[in-house]
Short mmCIF file of C-alpha atoms in Angstrom, two decimals:
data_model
loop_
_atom_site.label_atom_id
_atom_site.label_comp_id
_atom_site.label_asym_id
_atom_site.label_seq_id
_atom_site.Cartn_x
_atom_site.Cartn_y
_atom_site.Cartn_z
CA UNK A 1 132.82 97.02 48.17
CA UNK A 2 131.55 95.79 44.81
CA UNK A 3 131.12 91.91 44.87
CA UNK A 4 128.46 89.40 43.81
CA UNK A 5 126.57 88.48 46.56
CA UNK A 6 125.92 84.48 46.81
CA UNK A 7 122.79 82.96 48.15
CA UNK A 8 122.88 80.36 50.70
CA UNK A 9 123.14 76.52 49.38
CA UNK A 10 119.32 75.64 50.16
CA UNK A 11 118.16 78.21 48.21
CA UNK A 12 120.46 77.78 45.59
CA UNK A 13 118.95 73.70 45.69
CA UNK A 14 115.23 75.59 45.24
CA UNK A 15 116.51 77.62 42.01
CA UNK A 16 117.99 74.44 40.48
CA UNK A 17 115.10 72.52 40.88
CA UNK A 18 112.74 75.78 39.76
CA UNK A 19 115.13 76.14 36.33
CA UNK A 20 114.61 72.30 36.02
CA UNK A 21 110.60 72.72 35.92
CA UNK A 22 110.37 75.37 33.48
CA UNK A 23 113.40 74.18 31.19
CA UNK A 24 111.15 70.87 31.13
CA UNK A 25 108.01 72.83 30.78
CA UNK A 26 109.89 74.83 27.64
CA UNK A 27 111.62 71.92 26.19
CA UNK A 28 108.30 69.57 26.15
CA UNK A 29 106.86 72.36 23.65
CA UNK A 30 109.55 72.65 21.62
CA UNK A 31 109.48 68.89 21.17
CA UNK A 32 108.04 69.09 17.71
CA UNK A 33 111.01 71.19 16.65
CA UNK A 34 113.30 70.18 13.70
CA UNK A 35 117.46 70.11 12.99
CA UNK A 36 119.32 71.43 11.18
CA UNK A 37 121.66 68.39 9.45
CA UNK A 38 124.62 70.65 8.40
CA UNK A 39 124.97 71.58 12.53
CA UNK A 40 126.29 68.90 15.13
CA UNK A 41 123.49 70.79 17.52
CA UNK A 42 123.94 67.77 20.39
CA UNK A 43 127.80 67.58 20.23
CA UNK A 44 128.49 71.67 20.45
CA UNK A 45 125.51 71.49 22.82
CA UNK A 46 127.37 69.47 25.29
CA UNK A 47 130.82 70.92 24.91
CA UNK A 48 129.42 74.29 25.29
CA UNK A 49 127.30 73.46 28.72
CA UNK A 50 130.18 72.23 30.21
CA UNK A 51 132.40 75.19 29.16
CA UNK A 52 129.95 77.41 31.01
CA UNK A 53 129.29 75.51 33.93
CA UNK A 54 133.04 74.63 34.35
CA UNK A 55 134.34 78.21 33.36
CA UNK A 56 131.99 80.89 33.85
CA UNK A 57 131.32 81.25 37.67
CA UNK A 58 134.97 83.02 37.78
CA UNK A 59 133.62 84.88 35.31
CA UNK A 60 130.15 86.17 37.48
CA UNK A 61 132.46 86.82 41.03
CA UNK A 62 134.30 88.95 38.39
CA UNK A 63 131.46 91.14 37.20
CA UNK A 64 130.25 91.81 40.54
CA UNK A 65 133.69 93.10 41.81
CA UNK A 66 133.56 95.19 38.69
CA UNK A 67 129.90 96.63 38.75
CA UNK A 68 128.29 95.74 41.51
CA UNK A 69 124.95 94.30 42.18
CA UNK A 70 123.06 97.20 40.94
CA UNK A 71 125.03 97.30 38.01
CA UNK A 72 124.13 93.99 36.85
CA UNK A 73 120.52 94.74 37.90
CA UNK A 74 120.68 97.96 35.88
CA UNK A 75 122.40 96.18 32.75
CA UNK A 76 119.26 93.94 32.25
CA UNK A 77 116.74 96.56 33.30
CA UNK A 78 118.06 98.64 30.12
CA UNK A 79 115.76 96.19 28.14
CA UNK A 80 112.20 97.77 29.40
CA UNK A 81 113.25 101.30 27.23
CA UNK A 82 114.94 99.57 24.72
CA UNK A 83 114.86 96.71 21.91
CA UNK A 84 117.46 94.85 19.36
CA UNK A 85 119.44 94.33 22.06
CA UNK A 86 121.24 91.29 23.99
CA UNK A 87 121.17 92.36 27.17
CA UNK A 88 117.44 91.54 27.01
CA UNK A 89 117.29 88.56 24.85
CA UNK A 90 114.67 86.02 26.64
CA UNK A 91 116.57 83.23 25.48
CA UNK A 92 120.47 84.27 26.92
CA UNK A 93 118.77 85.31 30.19
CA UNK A 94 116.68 81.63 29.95
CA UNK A 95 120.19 79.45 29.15
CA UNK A 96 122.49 81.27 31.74
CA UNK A 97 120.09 79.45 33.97
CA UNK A 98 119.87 76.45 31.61
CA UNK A 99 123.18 76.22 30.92
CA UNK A 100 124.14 75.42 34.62
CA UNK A 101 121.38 73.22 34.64
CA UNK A 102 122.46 71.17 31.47
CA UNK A 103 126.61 71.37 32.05
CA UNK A 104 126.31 69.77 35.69
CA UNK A 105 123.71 67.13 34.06
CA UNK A 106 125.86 66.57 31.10
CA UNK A 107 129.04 65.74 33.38
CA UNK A 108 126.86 63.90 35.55
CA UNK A 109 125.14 61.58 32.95
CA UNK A 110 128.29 61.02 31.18
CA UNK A 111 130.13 60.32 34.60
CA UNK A 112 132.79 63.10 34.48
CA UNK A 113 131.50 63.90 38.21
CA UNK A 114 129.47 63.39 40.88
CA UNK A 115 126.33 64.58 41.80
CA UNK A 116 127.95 66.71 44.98
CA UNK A 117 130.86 68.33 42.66
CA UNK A 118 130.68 71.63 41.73
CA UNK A 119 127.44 72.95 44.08
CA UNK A 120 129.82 75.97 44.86
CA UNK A 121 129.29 76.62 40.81
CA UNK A 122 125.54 76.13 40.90
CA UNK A 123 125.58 78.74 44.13
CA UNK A 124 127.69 81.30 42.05
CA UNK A 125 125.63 81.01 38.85
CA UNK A 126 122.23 81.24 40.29
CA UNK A 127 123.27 83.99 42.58
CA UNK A 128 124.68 85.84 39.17
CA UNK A 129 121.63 85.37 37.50
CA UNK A 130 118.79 85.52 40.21
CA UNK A 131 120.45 89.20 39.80
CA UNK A 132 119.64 89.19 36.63
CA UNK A 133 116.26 88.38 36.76
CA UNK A 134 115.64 91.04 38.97
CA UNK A 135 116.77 93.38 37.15
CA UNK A 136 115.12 92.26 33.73
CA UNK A 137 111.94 90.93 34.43
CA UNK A 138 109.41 93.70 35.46
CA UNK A 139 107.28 91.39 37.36
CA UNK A 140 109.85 89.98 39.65
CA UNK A 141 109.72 86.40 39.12
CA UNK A 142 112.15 84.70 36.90
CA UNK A 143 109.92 82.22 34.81
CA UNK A 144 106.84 83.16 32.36
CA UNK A 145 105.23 80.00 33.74
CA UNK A 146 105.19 82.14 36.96
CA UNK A 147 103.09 84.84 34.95
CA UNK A 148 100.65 83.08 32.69
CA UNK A 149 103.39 82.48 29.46
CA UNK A 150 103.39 86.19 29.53
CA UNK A 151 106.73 88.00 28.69
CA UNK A 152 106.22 91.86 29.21
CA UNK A 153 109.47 93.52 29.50
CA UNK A 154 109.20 97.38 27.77
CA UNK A 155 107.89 99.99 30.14
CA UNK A 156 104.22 100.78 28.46
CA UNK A 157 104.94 103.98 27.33
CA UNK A 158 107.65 102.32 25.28
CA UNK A 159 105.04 100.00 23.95
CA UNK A 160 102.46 102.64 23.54
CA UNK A 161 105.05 104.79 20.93
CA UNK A 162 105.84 101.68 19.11
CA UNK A 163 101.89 101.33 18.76
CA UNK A 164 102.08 104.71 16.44
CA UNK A 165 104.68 103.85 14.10
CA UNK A 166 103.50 100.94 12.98
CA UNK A 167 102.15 101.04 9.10
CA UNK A 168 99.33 98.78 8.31
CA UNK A 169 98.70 95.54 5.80
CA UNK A 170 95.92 96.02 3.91
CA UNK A 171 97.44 95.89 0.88
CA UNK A 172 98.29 92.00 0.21
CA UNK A 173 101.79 93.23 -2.12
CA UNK A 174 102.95 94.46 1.41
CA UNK A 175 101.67 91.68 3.55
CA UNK A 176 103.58 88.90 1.31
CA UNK A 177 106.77 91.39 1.67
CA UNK A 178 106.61 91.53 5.35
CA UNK A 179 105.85 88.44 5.82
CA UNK A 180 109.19 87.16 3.11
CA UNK A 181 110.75 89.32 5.32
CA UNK A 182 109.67 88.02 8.60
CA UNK A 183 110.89 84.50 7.52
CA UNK A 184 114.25 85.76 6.28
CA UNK A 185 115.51 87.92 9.45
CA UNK A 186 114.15 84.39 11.60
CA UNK A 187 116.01 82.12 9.68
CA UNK A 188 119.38 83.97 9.63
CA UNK A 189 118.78 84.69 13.16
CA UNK A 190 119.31 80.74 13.75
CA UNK A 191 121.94 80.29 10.85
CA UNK A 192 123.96 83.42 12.61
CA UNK A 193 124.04 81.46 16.07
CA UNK A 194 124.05 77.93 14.72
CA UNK A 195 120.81 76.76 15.11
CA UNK A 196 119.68 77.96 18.21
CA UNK A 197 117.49 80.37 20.10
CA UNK A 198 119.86 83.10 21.45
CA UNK A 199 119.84 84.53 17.86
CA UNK A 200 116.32 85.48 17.92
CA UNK A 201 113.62 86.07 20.48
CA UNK A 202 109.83 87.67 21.14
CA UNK A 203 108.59 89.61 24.28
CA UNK A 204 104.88 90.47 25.13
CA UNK A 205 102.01 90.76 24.07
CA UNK A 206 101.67 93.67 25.75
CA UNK A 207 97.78 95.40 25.12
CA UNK A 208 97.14 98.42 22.96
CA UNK A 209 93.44 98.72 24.59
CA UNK A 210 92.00 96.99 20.88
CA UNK A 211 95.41 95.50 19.75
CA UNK A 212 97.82 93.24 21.08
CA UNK A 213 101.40 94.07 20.44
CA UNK A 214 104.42 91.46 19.96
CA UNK A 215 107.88 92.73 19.55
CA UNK A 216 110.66 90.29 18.26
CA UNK A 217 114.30 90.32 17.67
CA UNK A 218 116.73 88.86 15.35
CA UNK A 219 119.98 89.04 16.17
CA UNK A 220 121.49 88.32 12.29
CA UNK A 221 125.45 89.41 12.72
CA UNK A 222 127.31 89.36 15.94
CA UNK A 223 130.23 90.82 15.48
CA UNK A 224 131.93 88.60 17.75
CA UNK A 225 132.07 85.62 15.97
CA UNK A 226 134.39 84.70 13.55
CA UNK A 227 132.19 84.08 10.47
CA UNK A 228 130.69 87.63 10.75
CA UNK A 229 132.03 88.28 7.15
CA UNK A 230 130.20 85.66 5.69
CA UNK A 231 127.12 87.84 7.02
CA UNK A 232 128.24 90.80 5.10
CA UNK A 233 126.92 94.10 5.63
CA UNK A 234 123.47 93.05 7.53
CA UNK A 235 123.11 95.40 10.86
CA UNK A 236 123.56 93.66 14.23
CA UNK A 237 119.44 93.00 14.55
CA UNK A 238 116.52 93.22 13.45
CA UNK A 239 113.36 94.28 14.95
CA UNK A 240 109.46 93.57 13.95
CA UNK A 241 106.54 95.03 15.81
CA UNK A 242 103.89 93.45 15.20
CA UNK A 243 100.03 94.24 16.21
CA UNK A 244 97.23 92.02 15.83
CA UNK A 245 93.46 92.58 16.40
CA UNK A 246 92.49 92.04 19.87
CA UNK A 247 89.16 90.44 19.29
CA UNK A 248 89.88 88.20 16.86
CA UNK A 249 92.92 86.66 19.40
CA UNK A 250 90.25 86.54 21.94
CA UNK A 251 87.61 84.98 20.55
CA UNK A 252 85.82 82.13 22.86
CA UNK A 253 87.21 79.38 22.69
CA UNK A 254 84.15 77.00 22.38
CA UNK A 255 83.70 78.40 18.70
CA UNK A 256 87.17 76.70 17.88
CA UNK A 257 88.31 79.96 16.66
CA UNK A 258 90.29 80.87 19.82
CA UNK A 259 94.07 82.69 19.19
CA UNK A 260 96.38 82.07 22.18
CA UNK A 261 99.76 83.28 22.58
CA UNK A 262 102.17 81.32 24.94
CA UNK A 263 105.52 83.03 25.03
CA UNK A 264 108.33 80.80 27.05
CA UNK A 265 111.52 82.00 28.48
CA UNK A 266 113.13 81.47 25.74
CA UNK A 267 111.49 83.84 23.83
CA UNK A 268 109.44 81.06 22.02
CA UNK A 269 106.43 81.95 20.67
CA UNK A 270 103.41 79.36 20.38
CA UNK A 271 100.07 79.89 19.08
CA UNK A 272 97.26 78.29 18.82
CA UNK A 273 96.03 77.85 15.92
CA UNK A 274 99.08 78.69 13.87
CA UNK A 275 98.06 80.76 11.47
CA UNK A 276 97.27 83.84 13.76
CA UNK A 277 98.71 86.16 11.24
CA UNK A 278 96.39 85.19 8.28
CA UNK A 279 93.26 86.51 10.26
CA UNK A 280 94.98 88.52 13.05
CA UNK A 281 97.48 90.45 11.95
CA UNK A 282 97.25 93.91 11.67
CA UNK A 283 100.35 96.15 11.25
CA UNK A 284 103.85 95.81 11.44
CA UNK A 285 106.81 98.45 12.01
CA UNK A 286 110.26 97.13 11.13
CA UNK A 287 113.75 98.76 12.68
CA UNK A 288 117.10 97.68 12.86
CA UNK A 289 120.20 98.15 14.78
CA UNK A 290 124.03 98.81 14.44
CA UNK A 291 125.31 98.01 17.48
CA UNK A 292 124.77 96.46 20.92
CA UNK A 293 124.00 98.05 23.90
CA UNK A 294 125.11 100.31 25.28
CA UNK A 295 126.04 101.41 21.70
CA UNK A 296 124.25 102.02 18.66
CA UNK A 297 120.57 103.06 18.45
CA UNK A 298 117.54 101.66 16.66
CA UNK A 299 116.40 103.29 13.30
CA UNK A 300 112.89 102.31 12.02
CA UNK A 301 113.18 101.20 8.18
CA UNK A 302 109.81 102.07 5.82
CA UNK A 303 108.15 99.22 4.62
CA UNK A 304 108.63 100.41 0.93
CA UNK A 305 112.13 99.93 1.66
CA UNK A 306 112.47 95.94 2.91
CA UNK A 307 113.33 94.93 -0.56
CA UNK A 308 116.63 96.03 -0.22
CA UNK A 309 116.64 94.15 3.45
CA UNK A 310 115.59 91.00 1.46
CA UNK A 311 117.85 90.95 -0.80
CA UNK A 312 120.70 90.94 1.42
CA UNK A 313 118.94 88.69 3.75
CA UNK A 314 118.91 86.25 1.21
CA UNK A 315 122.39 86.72 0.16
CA UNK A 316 123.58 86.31 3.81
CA UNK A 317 121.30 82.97 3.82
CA UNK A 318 122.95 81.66 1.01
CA UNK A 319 126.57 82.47 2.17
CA UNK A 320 126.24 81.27 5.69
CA UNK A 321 124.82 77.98 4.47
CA UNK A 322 127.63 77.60 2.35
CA UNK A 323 129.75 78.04 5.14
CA UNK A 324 128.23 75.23 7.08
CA UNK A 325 128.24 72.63 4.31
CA UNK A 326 132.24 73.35 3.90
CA UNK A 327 132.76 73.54 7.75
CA UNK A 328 134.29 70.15 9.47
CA UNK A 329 132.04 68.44 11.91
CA UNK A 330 134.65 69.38 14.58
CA UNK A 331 135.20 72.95 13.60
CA UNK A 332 131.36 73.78 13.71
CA UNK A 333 131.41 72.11 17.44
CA UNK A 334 133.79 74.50 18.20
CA UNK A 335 132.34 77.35 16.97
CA UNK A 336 128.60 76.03 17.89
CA UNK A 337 129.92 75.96 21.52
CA UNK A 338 130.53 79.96 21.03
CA UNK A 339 127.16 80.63 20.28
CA UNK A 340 126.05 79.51 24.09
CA UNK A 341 128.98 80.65 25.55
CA UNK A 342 128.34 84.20 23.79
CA UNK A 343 124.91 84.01 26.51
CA UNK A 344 127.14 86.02 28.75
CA UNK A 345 128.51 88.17 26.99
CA UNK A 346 126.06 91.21 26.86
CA UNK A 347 126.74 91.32 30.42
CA UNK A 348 130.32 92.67 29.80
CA UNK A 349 129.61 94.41 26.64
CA UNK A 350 127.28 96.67 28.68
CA UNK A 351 129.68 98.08 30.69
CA UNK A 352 132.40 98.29 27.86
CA UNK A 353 134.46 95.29 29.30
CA UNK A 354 134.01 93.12 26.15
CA UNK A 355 137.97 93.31 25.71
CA UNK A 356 138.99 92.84 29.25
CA UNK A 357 137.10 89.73 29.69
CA UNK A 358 138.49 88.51 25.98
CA UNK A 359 141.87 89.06 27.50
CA UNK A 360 141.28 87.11 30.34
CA UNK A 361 139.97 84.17 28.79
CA UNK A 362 136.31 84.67 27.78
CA UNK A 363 136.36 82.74 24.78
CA UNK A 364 139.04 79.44 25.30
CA UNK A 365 138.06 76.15 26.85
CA UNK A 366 140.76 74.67 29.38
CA UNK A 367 141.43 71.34 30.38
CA UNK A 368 138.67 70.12 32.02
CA UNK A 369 135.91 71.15 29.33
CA UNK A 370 137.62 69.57 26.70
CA UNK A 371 138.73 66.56 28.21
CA UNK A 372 135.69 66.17 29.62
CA UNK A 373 134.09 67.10 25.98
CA UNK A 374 136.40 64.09 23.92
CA UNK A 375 135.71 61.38 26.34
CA UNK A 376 131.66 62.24 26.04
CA UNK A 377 132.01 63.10 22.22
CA UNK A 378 131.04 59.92 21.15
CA UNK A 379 128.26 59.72 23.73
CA UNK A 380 126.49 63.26 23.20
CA UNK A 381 123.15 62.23 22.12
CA UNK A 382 122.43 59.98 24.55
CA UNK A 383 123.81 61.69 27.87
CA UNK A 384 121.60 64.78 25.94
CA UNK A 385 118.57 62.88 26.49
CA UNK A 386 119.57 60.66 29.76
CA UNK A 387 120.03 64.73 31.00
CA UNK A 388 116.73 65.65 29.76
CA UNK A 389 114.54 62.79 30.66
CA UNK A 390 116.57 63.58 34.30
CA UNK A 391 114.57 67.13 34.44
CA UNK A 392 112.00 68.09 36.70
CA UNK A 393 108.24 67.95 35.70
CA UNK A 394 106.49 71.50 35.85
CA UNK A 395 104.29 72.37 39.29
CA UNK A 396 101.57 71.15 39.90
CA UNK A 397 98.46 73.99 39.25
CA UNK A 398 98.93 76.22 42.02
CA UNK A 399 97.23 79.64 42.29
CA UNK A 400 99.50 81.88 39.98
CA UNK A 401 100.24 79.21 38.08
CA UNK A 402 98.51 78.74 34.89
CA UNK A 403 99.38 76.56 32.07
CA UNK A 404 98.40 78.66 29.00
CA UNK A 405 97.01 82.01 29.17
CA UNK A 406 96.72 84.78 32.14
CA UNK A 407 94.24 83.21 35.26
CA UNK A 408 91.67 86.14 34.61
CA UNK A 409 92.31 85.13 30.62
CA UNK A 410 92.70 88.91 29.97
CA UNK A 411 96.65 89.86 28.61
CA UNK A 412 97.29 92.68 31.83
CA UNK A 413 99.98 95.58 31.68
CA UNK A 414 101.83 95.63 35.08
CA UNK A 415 103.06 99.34 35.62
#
């Protein structure tokens, strides 16, 4: 009998206070980070958290009677032979964690409930997405900060035929295009998903024996949200592979010239120094996407032909911030709280129940969220950081554990 099978309560307590270290560890680098002023980020934020934490544990029991714990398992595990898709976006498989995390902290902080309401939710959600995990992450632990703030989901023969269709930059015309283009597909990423990380995302670096390999996504028009005509005729995502020279991101560190990736759950990427990609990078292969999985397919696109991406990039840019500035505070709450809700929905798309689960209620709010939402409204920002400050600190250095970089400070493929 197909049903999601539920942890017991302790270990459900060990997985909230795990998600709390490495959503502190992730947030703490992302400190530095900029808003957006057109988007009420704090506000959708907090109406969105407690949507998902309220709503979406029905939600979970009702994917496992449909598919099964191996189905769920197999949804994210569809992500180490394939790329430009949700099912494997670090940061949707990082907030359906976070989210539970965040909702109970929100309605805690802003004293909607008490600290022992709700644990039945916590038990569902972690139990739906320690499934997940397994499934997605190849090395069977559910945080990077487990594995050395590596993030090495395709199988390495994946990675190795990406390594051969990748064209190289020597020619500086073509590096300023890629790199125009980089910046465009990021941007509308965020502007497609209001400002946040589930529109976008890196995995790796995985080793190419004298390169190192990163592959991102940009998810620029989800056809689920309501403002996908403003994006126009832009594919569903974006992919750049990117490979940079293996010595140069090596280099000892005592010369000062040392090139460090640190890639978070979120799918954040963090180097050090920041401009890797002046001296490091190498070659790049661009491809893009019609559909989600388990539709569609990924077509590579020439780099003599990301003009014509640019163009409309910058088109969709323009249109979408147009549609923010125009937008009513409340109305881009609303819609802002889709983009985190939207976290779970490659897990239905996958196995085609997209419109079953919009029938029974995927996308509205009910009482509780929004009640609870207008009596916080006011309040957002500072139950936001009263909830944040609240977080775990990350472990302490235990063996496995490693704050930046691999322990052996070599980037290893795990077969």
């Amino acid at each position: 009998m197909n049903k999601l099978e539920l942890m017991p309560l302790d270990e459900t307590v060990k997985w909230a206070k795990h998600n709390s270290w490495y959503v502190a560890d992730t947030l703490g680098r992302r400190g530095t980070e900029g808003e957006n002023p057109l988007i009420p980020r704090a506000e959708y934020e907090m109406l969105s958290f407690q949507t998902t934490f309220l709503q979406h544990p029905a939600l979970y029991r009702w994917i496992g009677e449909k598919v099964g714990m191996e189905g769920i398992r197999a949804t994210c595990s569809s992500g180490h032979r394939e790329f430009g898709i949700k099912t494997i976006t670090p940061c949707d498989i990082q907030w359906g964690c976070g989210i539970a995390l965040f909702g109970r902290l929100f309605l805690i902080n802003g004293g909607f409930i008490g600290p022992n309401d709700y644990l039945d939710n916590l038990q569902v959600i972690y139990s739906f997405w320690r499934t997940v995990f397994e499934g997605y992450m190849r090395q069977k632990k559910p945080a990077v900060m487990d594995l050395g703030y590596v993030l090495q989901v395709l199988d390495q023969d994946v990675v190795e035929d990406l390594g051969e269709q990748v064209e190289s930059l020597h020619d500086p015309e073509l590096r300023a295009t890629v790199g125009q283009f980089n910046s465009l597909v990021q941007l509308m990423g965020f502007l497609d998903h209001y400002d946040n990380r589930t529109g976008l995302g890196d995995t790796g670096p995985y080793d190419l024996g004298d390169r190192l390999m990163l592959v991102r996504d940009c998810f620029v028009n989800e056809k689920a949200f309501p403002w996908t005509y403003v994006v126009g005729d832009l594919p569903f995502s974006y992919t750049l592979v990117l490979t940079f020279d293996k010595k140069k991101m090596m280099r000892d560190r005592k010369s000062g010239k040392l090139k460090m990736f640190s890639i978070y759950n979120t799918g954040t990427l963090f180097v050090d120094p920041g401009d890797y990609e002046e001296e490091a990078l190498l070659e790049v292969a661009v491809y893009m996407r019609d559909e989600d999985y388990p539709h569609g397919k990924s077509t590579r696109i020439p780099l003599s032909e990301l003009d014509t991406h640019i163009q409309k990039l910058e088109g969709a840019v323009e249109r979408m911030y147009s549609y923010l500035s125009m937008k009513p505070s409340f109305d881009k709450i609303l819609e802002g709280n889709w983009t985190y809700v939207a976290a779970s929905l490659p897990y239905v798309r996958a196995h085609d129940l997209e419109a079953e689960a919009t029938e029974m209620g995927f996308w509205d709010m009910d009482l509780r969220s929004m009640e609870y939402f207008l009596k916080g409204y006011d309040k957002a920002g500072e139950v936001q950081r009263k909830s944040t400050a609240g977080l775990g600190a990350p472990p302490m250095q235990l063996p496995g554990f490693r704050c930046r970089g691999t322990k052996s400070g070599r980037y290893e493929i795990n077969n």
